[in-house]
């Protein structure tokens, strides 16, 4: 087992200091390559604990293939503290969400994917894959050079393009995040649904095979374009390169004990991909399509007593939270006069809730999975 460490500069600060990130690549025998990164949102820390546990595990286990780890993938966001709180989700300068700054490289570079598909349609899928990975590496290099020469490489582009470029070599891309106050859940594209069960998450959100700026989409879109272009010239393939976003609980928490359990999901996926020996298993889960992942916004301002926690199921009519509006309350009947309730309008599972109990009207209170599909898969 061999470890290779590389360092990439990502941002020069106003004082001249340079922020950089390290990649740690472990290589065993021949096999597939997996990319694992954490903390693109700076307050989302648990993925780093998972990476440490996995690195530790790999030092005593035989590996077929290679894995690149990028802990603390966005050092600027991690260092962006407001009081004791980490403001890591948005670039404080531009306001952009760090996980919406990626690009669909095939569209952005105007690459002629139909030409590539036509040139290689008669070759084996394994050969096409390795040729396309080489092509992707060149496309990223050229695109970056174009942006740099036109001086249009913004601070957001630089980090996100770098991460995409590093990940483009992989057969599996795992982007480790957390929610605000959240249960553990997984984003999976439609074509990856069967494989997603090997990651052993109890809650799965199915996303469309289209681009909305996130890393998981940015990593699978070139392959979706290629699959579609090959189909047009009469070659139908089963896409075996996946990209997932894994949400390991709540932000601002780092727990090695929980990570020892969290890492099992990735170990199981690595077994499925053939990097580790052993038979992968699946667990039962609930899934829903992104259209049925609903945000419950606050109808009022006030102080909130949350009655349901992430991971809990609820039924239509349940009281999800109580609101206390302390303006103009009746002091002879203080509690009842200040109180109102938020009722569930349909059945579902709480996935995220707002970390604060002080909310303005219109803020996001809960994110919930509805119209659940039950996947009974325990083996
Ligand atoms: Zn995140």
Short mmCIF file of N, CA and C in Angstrom, two decimals, residues 116-247:
data_model
loop_
_atom_site.label_atom_id
_atom_site.label_comp_id
_atom_site.label_asym_id
_atom_site.label_seq_id
_atom_site.Cartn_x
_atom_site.Cartn_y
_atom_site.Cartn_z
N UNK A 116 -17.03 12.37 -30.40
CA UNK A 116 -16.30 11.36 -29.61
C UNK A 116 -17.04 10.01 -29.64
N UNK A 117 -18.37 10.09 -29.43
CA UNK A 117 -19.18 8.85 -29.40
C UNK A 117 -19.11 8.15 -30.75
N UNK A 118 -19.20 8.92 -31.79
CA UNK A 118 -19.16 8.34 -33.14
C UNK A 118 -17.81 7.69 -33.43
N UNK A 119 -16.73 8.36 -32.99
CA UNK A 119 -15.38 7.83 -33.24
C UNK A 119 -15.12 6.52 -32.52
N UNK A 120 -15.77 6.33 -31.36
CA UNK A 120 -15.41 5.19 -30.50
C UNK A 120 -16.53 4.18 -30.30
N UNK A 121 -17.61 4.34 -31.04
CA UNK A 121 -18.80 3.50 -30.78
C UNK A 121 -18.54 2.00 -30.96
N UNK A 122 -17.53 1.64 -31.74
CA UNK A 122 -17.29 0.22 -32.00
C UNK A 122 -16.33 -0.41 -30.98
N UNK A 123 -15.86 0.40 -30.03
CA UNK A 123 -14.92 -0.16 -29.04
C UNK A 123 -15.66 -0.67 -27.80
N UNK A 124 -14.92 -1.45 -27.00
CA UNK A 124 -15.46 -1.95 -25.73
C UNK A 124 -15.73 -0.79 -24.79
N UNK A 125 -16.73 -0.94 -23.92
CA UNK A 125 -17.05 0.12 -22.96
C UNK A 125 -15.85 0.43 -22.06
N UNK A 126 -15.11 -0.59 -21.63
CA UNK A 126 -13.93 -0.36 -20.77
C UNK A 126 -12.90 0.53 -21.48
N UNK A 127 -12.69 0.31 -22.77
CA UNK A 127 -11.74 1.12 -23.54
C UNK A 127 -12.29 2.55 -23.70
N UNK A 128 -13.58 2.64 -24.00
CA UNK A 128 -14.19 3.97 -24.17
C UNK A 128 -14.05 4.78 -22.88
N UNK A 129 -14.28 4.10 -21.73
CA UNK A 129 -14.18 4.79 -20.44
C UNK A 129 -12.78 5.38 -20.23
N UNK A 130 -11.75 4.55 -20.47
CA UNK A 130 -10.42 5.09 -20.19
C UNK A 130 -10.04 6.18 -21.20
N UNK A 131 -10.49 6.06 -22.45
CA UNK A 131 -10.22 7.13 -23.42
C UNK A 131 -10.94 8.42 -23.01
N UNK A 132 -12.17 8.27 -22.52
CA UNK A 132 -12.95 9.46 -22.16
C UNK A 132 -12.37 10.14 -20.91
N UNK A 133 -11.83 9.35 -19.98
CA UNK A 133 -11.18 9.96 -18.81
C UNK A 133 -9.99 10.82 -19.23
N UNK A 134 -9.20 10.30 -20.20
CA UNK A 134 -8.05 11.09 -20.70
C UNK A 134 -8.56 12.36 -21.36
N UNK A 135 -9.63 12.19 -22.13
CA UNK A 135 -10.22 13.34 -22.82
C UNK A 135 -10.70 14.38 -21.80
N UNK A 136 -11.37 13.89 -20.75
CA UNK A 136 -11.87 14.81 -19.71
C UNK A 136 -10.73 15.61 -19.07
N UNK A 137 -9.62 14.91 -18.82
CA UNK A 137 -8.48 15.58 -18.21
C UNK A 137 -8.01 16.75 -19.10
N UNK A 138 -7.96 16.51 -20.41
CA UNK A 138 -7.57 17.58 -21.35
C UNK A 138 -8.61 18.69 -21.41
N UNK A 139 -9.89 18.29 -21.39
CA UNK A 139 -10.96 19.30 -21.47
C UNK A 139 -10.85 20.26 -20.28
N UNK A 140 -10.64 19.69 -19.08
CA UNK A 140 -10.52 20.55 -17.88
C UNK A 140 -9.30 21.46 -18.00
N UNK A 141 -8.17 20.89 -18.44
CA UNK A 141 -6.95 21.69 -18.55
C UNK A 141 -7.17 22.86 -19.51
N UNK A 142 -7.75 22.56 -20.67
CA UNK A 142 -7.98 23.60 -21.68
C UNK A 142 -8.97 24.65 -21.18
N UNK A 143 -10.02 24.19 -20.50
CA UNK A 143 -11.04 25.13 -20.02
C UNK A 143 -10.44 26.08 -18.98
N UNK A 144 -9.61 25.51 -18.11
CA UNK A 144 -8.99 26.34 -17.08
C UNK A 144 -8.04 27.36 -17.72
N UNK A 145 -7.28 26.90 -18.72
CA UNK A 145 -6.37 27.82 -19.42
C UNK A 145 -7.15 28.94 -20.10
N UNK A 146 -8.29 28.58 -20.71
CA UNK A 146 -9.10 29.59 -21.39
C UNK A 146 -9.59 30.64 -20.39
N UNK A 147 -10.12 30.17 -19.24
CA UNK A 147 -10.62 31.12 -18.24
C UNK A 147 -9.49 31.99 -17.71
N UNK A 148 -8.32 31.37 -17.49
CA UNK A 148 -7.19 32.13 -16.95
C UNK A 148 -6.73 33.18 -17.95
N UNK A 149 -6.62 32.77 -19.23
CA UNK A 149 -6.11 33.72 -20.23
C UNK A 149 -7.09 34.87 -20.47
N UNK A 150 -8.38 34.59 -20.31
CA UNK A 150 -9.37 35.67 -20.47
C UNK A 150 -9.59 36.43 -19.16
N UNK A 151 -8.85 36.02 -18.14
CA UNK A 151 -8.98 36.60 -16.78
C UNK A 151 -10.41 36.51 -16.26
N UNK A 152 -11.06 35.40 -16.53
CA UNK A 152 -12.42 35.20 -16.03
C UNK A 152 -12.50 34.04 -15.04
N UNK A 153 -11.32 33.62 -14.52
CA UNK A 153 -11.32 32.55 -13.52
C UNK A 153 -11.61 33.20 -12.16
N UNK A 154 -12.86 33.11 -11.70
CA UNK A 154 -13.24 33.76 -10.44
C UNK A 154 -12.78 32.90 -9.27
N UNK A 155 -12.88 33.49 -8.06
CA UNK A 155 -12.44 32.73 -6.89
C UNK A 155 -13.28 31.48 -6.69
N UNK A 156 -14.55 31.52 -7.07
CA UNK A 156 -15.37 30.32 -6.96
C UNK A 156 -14.92 29.26 -7.96
N UNK A 157 -14.71 29.70 -9.22
CA UNK A 157 -14.30 28.76 -10.27
C UNK A 157 -13.05 28.00 -9.89
N UNK A 158 -12.08 28.71 -9.30
CA UNK A 158 -10.76 28.10 -9.11
C UNK A 158 -10.86 26.84 -8.25
N UNK A 159 -11.51 26.96 -7.09
CA UNK A 159 -11.63 25.81 -6.19
C UNK A 159 -12.49 24.71 -6.82
N UNK A 160 -13.67 25.11 -7.31
CA UNK A 160 -14.62 24.10 -7.78
C UNK A 160 -14.10 23.36 -9.01
N UNK A 161 -13.45 24.10 -9.92
CA UNK A 161 -12.87 23.46 -11.10
C UNK A 161 -11.77 22.48 -10.72
N UNK A 162 -10.95 22.88 -9.73
CA UNK A 162 -9.87 22.01 -9.28
C UNK A 162 -10.43 20.70 -8.74
N UNK A 163 -11.46 20.80 -7.89
CA UNK A 163 -12.04 19.59 -7.31
C UNK A 163 -12.65 18.70 -8.40
N UNK A 164 -13.33 19.32 -9.36
CA UNK A 164 -13.92 18.56 -10.47
C UNK A 164 -12.84 17.84 -11.28
N UNK A 165 -11.76 18.59 -11.53
CA UNK A 165 -10.68 18.06 -12.34
C UNK A 165 -10.03 16.84 -11.66
N UNK A 166 -9.82 16.94 -10.35
CA UNK A 166 -9.21 15.82 -9.63
C UNK A 166 -10.17 14.61 -9.64
N UNK A 167 -11.47 14.91 -9.51
CA UNK A 167 -12.46 13.83 -9.42
C UNK A 167 -12.73 13.16 -10.76
N UNK A 168 -12.34 13.82 -11.86
CA UNK A 168 -12.71 13.32 -13.19
C UNK A 168 -12.05 11.99 -13.54
N UNK A 169 -11.04 11.61 -12.76
CA UNK A 169 -10.35 10.33 -13.01
C UNK A 169 -11.10 9.15 -12.38
N UNK A 170 -12.11 9.45 -11.57
CA UNK A 170 -12.66 8.41 -10.69
C UNK A 170 -13.81 7.61 -11.32
N UNK A 171 -13.96 6.38 -10.79
CA UNK A 171 -15.10 5.53 -11.16
C UNK A 171 -16.22 5.68 -10.12
N UNK A 172 -15.90 6.30 -9.00
CA UNK A 172 -16.90 6.56 -7.97
C UNK A 172 -16.50 7.84 -7.25
N UNK A 173 -17.44 8.75 -7.09
CA UNK A 173 -17.15 10.05 -6.46
C UNK A 173 -18.09 10.20 -5.27
N UNK A 174 -17.51 10.39 -4.08
CA UNK A 174 -18.32 10.54 -2.87
C UNK A 174 -18.02 11.91 -2.27
N UNK A 175 -19.04 12.76 -2.24
CA UNK A 175 -18.89 14.11 -1.71
C UNK A 175 -19.55 14.12 -0.33
N UNK A 176 -18.74 14.28 0.73
CA UNK A 176 -19.25 14.13 2.09
C UNK A 176 -19.70 15.48 2.65
N UNK A 177 -20.95 15.54 3.02
CA UNK A 177 -21.56 16.76 3.56
C UNK A 177 -22.27 16.44 4.87
N UNK A 178 -22.95 17.46 5.42
CA UNK A 178 -23.94 17.26 6.48
C UNK A 178 -25.06 18.25 6.21
N UNK A 179 -26.17 18.07 6.92
CA UNK A 179 -27.23 19.08 6.86
C UNK A 179 -27.03 20.08 7.98
N UNK A 180 -27.98 21.02 8.20
CA UNK A 180 -27.89 21.94 9.35
C UNK A 180 -28.06 21.16 10.66
N UNK A 181 -29.29 20.71 10.97
CA UNK A 181 -29.50 19.71 12.02
C UNK A 181 -30.22 18.59 11.29
N UNK A 182 -29.54 17.49 11.10
CA UNK A 182 -30.03 16.53 10.11
C UNK A 182 -29.82 15.09 10.54
N UNK A 183 -30.59 14.21 9.92
CA UNK A 183 -30.32 12.78 10.02
C UNK A 183 -29.30 12.43 8.95
N UNK A 184 -28.93 11.15 8.85
CA UNK A 184 -28.02 10.74 7.79
C UNK A 184 -28.83 10.41 6.54
N UNK A 185 -28.47 10.99 5.38
CA UNK A 185 -29.22 10.74 4.16
C UNK A 185 -28.31 10.89 2.95
N UNK A 186 -28.81 10.38 1.82
CA UNK A 186 -27.98 10.24 0.62
C UNK A 186 -28.70 10.84 -0.58
N UNK A 187 -27.97 11.55 -1.42
CA UNK A 187 -28.50 11.98 -2.73
C UNK A 187 -28.00 11.00 -3.79
N UNK A 188 -28.91 10.47 -4.56
CA UNK A 188 -28.54 9.51 -5.60
C UNK A 188 -29.25 9.87 -6.90
N UNK A 189 -28.53 9.85 -8.02
CA UNK A 189 -29.19 10.09 -9.31
C UNK A 189 -30.04 8.88 -9.68
N UNK A 190 -30.99 9.13 -10.58
CA UNK A 190 -31.92 8.05 -10.97
C UNK A 190 -31.18 6.80 -11.43
N UNK A 191 -30.14 6.98 -12.27
CA UNK A 191 -29.48 5.81 -12.84
C UNK A 191 -28.67 5.03 -11.80
N UNK A 192 -28.42 5.65 -10.64
CA UNK A 192 -27.59 5.01 -9.61
C UNK A 192 -28.42 4.34 -8.53
N UNK A 193 -29.73 4.33 -8.70
CA UNK A 193 -30.61 3.91 -7.61
C UNK A 193 -30.23 2.53 -7.05
N UNK A 194 -29.98 1.57 -7.93
CA UNK A 194 -29.66 0.22 -7.44
C UNK A 194 -28.35 0.23 -6.64
N UNK A 195 -27.36 0.94 -7.18
CA UNK A 195 -26.05 0.98 -6.50
C UNK A 195 -26.15 1.73 -5.17
N UNK A 196 -27.03 2.73 -5.12
CA UNK A 196 -27.11 3.57 -3.91
C UNK A 196 -27.37 2.75 -2.66
N UNK A 197 -28.06 1.63 -2.80
CA UNK A 197 -28.38 0.82 -1.62
C UNK A 197 -27.13 0.23 -0.96
N UNK A 198 -26.04 0.12 -1.72
CA UNK A 198 -24.80 -0.38 -1.12
C UNK A 198 -24.18 0.64 -0.17
N UNK A 199 -24.60 1.89 -0.23
CA UNK A 199 -24.07 2.87 0.72
C UNK A 199 -24.81 2.83 2.06
N UNK A 200 -25.84 2.02 2.13
CA UNK A 200 -26.50 1.69 3.40
C UNK A 200 -26.99 2.92 4.18
N UNK A 201 -27.62 3.85 3.46
CA UNK A 201 -28.29 4.97 4.13
C UNK A 201 -29.78 4.63 4.25
N UNK A 202 -30.39 5.04 5.37
CA UNK A 202 -31.81 4.73 5.56
C UNK A 202 -32.72 5.70 4.82
N UNK A 203 -32.15 6.84 4.40
CA UNK A 203 -32.97 7.85 3.71
C UNK A 203 -32.25 8.25 2.42
N UNK A 204 -32.96 8.09 1.30
CA UNK A 204 -32.33 8.34 -0.01
C UNK A 204 -33.19 9.31 -0.82
N UNK A 205 -32.56 10.37 -1.30
CA UNK A 205 -33.25 11.33 -2.17
C UNK A 205 -32.81 11.07 -3.61
N UNK A 206 -33.78 10.82 -4.47
CA UNK A 206 -33.46 10.53 -5.88
C UNK A 206 -33.48 11.83 -6.67
N UNK A 207 -32.34 12.15 -7.28
CA UNK A 207 -32.25 13.40 -8.04
C UNK A 207 -32.26 13.11 -9.54
N UNK A 208 -32.74 14.07 -10.35
CA UNK A 208 -32.77 13.84 -11.80
C UNK A 208 -31.36 13.82 -12.40
N UNK A 209 -31.26 13.26 -13.59
CA UNK A 209 -29.97 13.21 -14.29
C UNK A 209 -29.78 14.51 -15.05
N UNK A 210 -29.74 15.58 -14.30
CA UNK A 210 -29.56 16.90 -14.93
C UNK A 210 -28.68 17.74 -14.03
N UNK A 211 -28.33 18.94 -14.50
CA UNK A 211 -27.31 19.73 -13.81
C UNK A 211 -27.90 20.93 -13.08
N UNK A 212 -27.53 21.04 -11.78
CA UNK A 212 -27.97 22.19 -11.00
C UNK A 212 -26.82 22.78 -10.18
N UNK A 213 -25.59 22.50 -10.60
CA UNK A 213 -24.44 23.17 -9.99
C UNK A 213 -23.72 22.42 -8.89
N UNK A 214 -24.23 21.24 -8.47
CA UNK A 214 -23.61 20.54 -7.34
C UNK A 214 -22.52 19.57 -7.82
N UNK A 215 -21.65 19.18 -6.89
CA UNK A 215 -20.52 18.30 -7.22
C UNK A 215 -20.98 16.95 -7.75
N UNK A 216 -21.99 16.37 -7.09
CA UNK A 216 -22.43 15.04 -7.55
C UNK A 216 -22.86 15.12 -9.02
N UNK A 217 -23.64 16.16 -9.34
CA UNK A 217 -24.11 16.32 -10.73
C UNK A 217 -22.95 16.63 -11.68
N UNK A 218 -22.05 17.52 -11.23
CA UNK A 218 -20.92 17.89 -12.09
C UNK A 218 -20.07 16.67 -12.42
N UNK A 219 -20.00 15.72 -11.46
CA UNK A 219 -19.18 14.52 -11.68
C UNK A 219 -19.87 13.51 -12.57
N UNK A 220 -21.20 13.42 -12.49
CA UNK A 220 -21.84 12.41 -13.36
C UNK A 220 -22.28 12.96 -14.72
N UNK A 221 -22.42 14.28 -14.87
CA UNK A 221 -22.94 14.81 -16.14
C UNK A 221 -22.11 14.44 -17.37
N UNK A 222 -20.76 14.50 -17.31
CA UNK A 222 -20.01 14.11 -18.52
C UNK A 222 -20.37 12.69 -18.97
N UNK A 223 -20.59 11.81 -17.99
CA UNK A 223 -20.90 10.40 -18.30
C UNK A 223 -22.33 10.25 -18.79
N UNK A 224 -23.23 11.08 -18.28
CA UNK A 224 -24.61 11.08 -18.79
C UNK A 224 -24.61 11.54 -20.25
N UNK A 225 -23.85 12.62 -20.53
CA UNK A 225 -23.75 13.10 -21.92
C UNK A 225 -23.18 12.01 -22.82
N UNK A 226 -22.14 11.32 -22.31
CA UNK A 226 -21.51 10.27 -23.13
C UNK A 226 -22.48 9.11 -23.35
N UNK A 227 -23.15 8.69 -22.28
CA UNK A 227 -24.13 7.58 -22.42
C UNK A 227 -25.19 7.95 -23.47
N UNK A 228 -25.70 9.17 -23.40
CA UNK A 228 -26.75 9.60 -24.34
C UNK A 228 -26.21 9.69 -25.77
N UNK A 229 -24.97 10.20 -25.90
CA UNK A 229 -24.39 10.33 -27.25
C UNK A 229 -24.13 8.95 -27.86
N UNK A 230 -23.69 8.00 -27.02
CA UNK A 230 -23.46 6.63 -27.52
C UNK A 230 -24.77 5.98 -27.94
N UNK A 231 -25.81 6.26 -27.16
CA UNK A 231 -27.12 5.70 -27.47
C UNK A 231 -27.62 6.18 -28.84
N UNK A 232 -27.33 7.46 -29.13
CA UNK A 232 -27.76 8.04 -30.42
C UNK A 232 -27.11 7.33 -31.60
N UNK A 233 -25.88 6.80 -31.38
CA UNK A 233 -25.21 6.09 -32.49
C UNK A 233 -25.32 4.58 -32.33
N UNK A 234 -26.32 4.17 -31.55
CA UNK A 234 -26.69 2.76 -31.51
C UNK A 234 -25.95 1.90 -30.50
N UNK A 235 -25.21 2.54 -29.57
CA UNK A 235 -24.51 1.73 -28.55
C UNK A 235 -25.10 2.04 -27.17
N UNK A 236 -25.81 1.08 -26.61
CA UNK A 236 -26.41 1.29 -25.28
C UNK A 236 -25.52 0.68 -24.22
N UNK A 237 -25.14 1.51 -23.26
CA UNK A 237 -24.27 1.01 -22.18
C UNK A 237 -24.97 1.19 -20.84
N UNK A 238 -24.54 0.37 -19.86
CA UNK A 238 -24.99 0.57 -18.49
C UNK A 238 -23.92 1.36 -17.79
N UNK A 239 -24.28 2.54 -17.36
CA UNK A 239 -23.29 3.44 -16.77
C UNK A 239 -22.86 2.92 -15.41
N UNK A 240 -21.54 2.66 -15.26
CA UNK A 240 -21.04 2.09 -14.00
C UNK A 240 -20.06 3.05 -13.32
N UNK A 241 -20.26 4.34 -13.54
CA UNK A 241 -19.51 5.36 -12.80
C UNK A 241 -20.54 6.15 -12.02
N UNK A 242 -20.37 6.19 -10.70
CA UNK A 242 -21.39 6.84 -9.87
C UNK A 242 -20.83 8.04 -9.13
N UNK A 243 -21.75 8.89 -8.73
CA UNK A 243 -21.37 10.07 -7.96
C UNK A 243 -22.50 10.35 -6.97
N UNK A 244 -22.16 10.40 -5.68
CA UNK A 244 -23.17 10.56 -4.64
C UNK A 244 -22.79 11.70 -3.69
N UNK A 245 -23.80 12.31 -3.09
CA UNK A 245 -23.58 13.20 -1.95
C UNK A 245 -24.07 12.47 -0.70
N UNK A 246 -23.15 12.32 0.26
CA UNK A 246 -23.46 11.61 1.50
C UNK A 246 -23.60 12.64 2.62
N UNK A 247 -24.73 12.66 3.27
CA UNK A 247 -24.97 13.65 4.33
C UNK A 247 -24.87 12.94 5.68
#
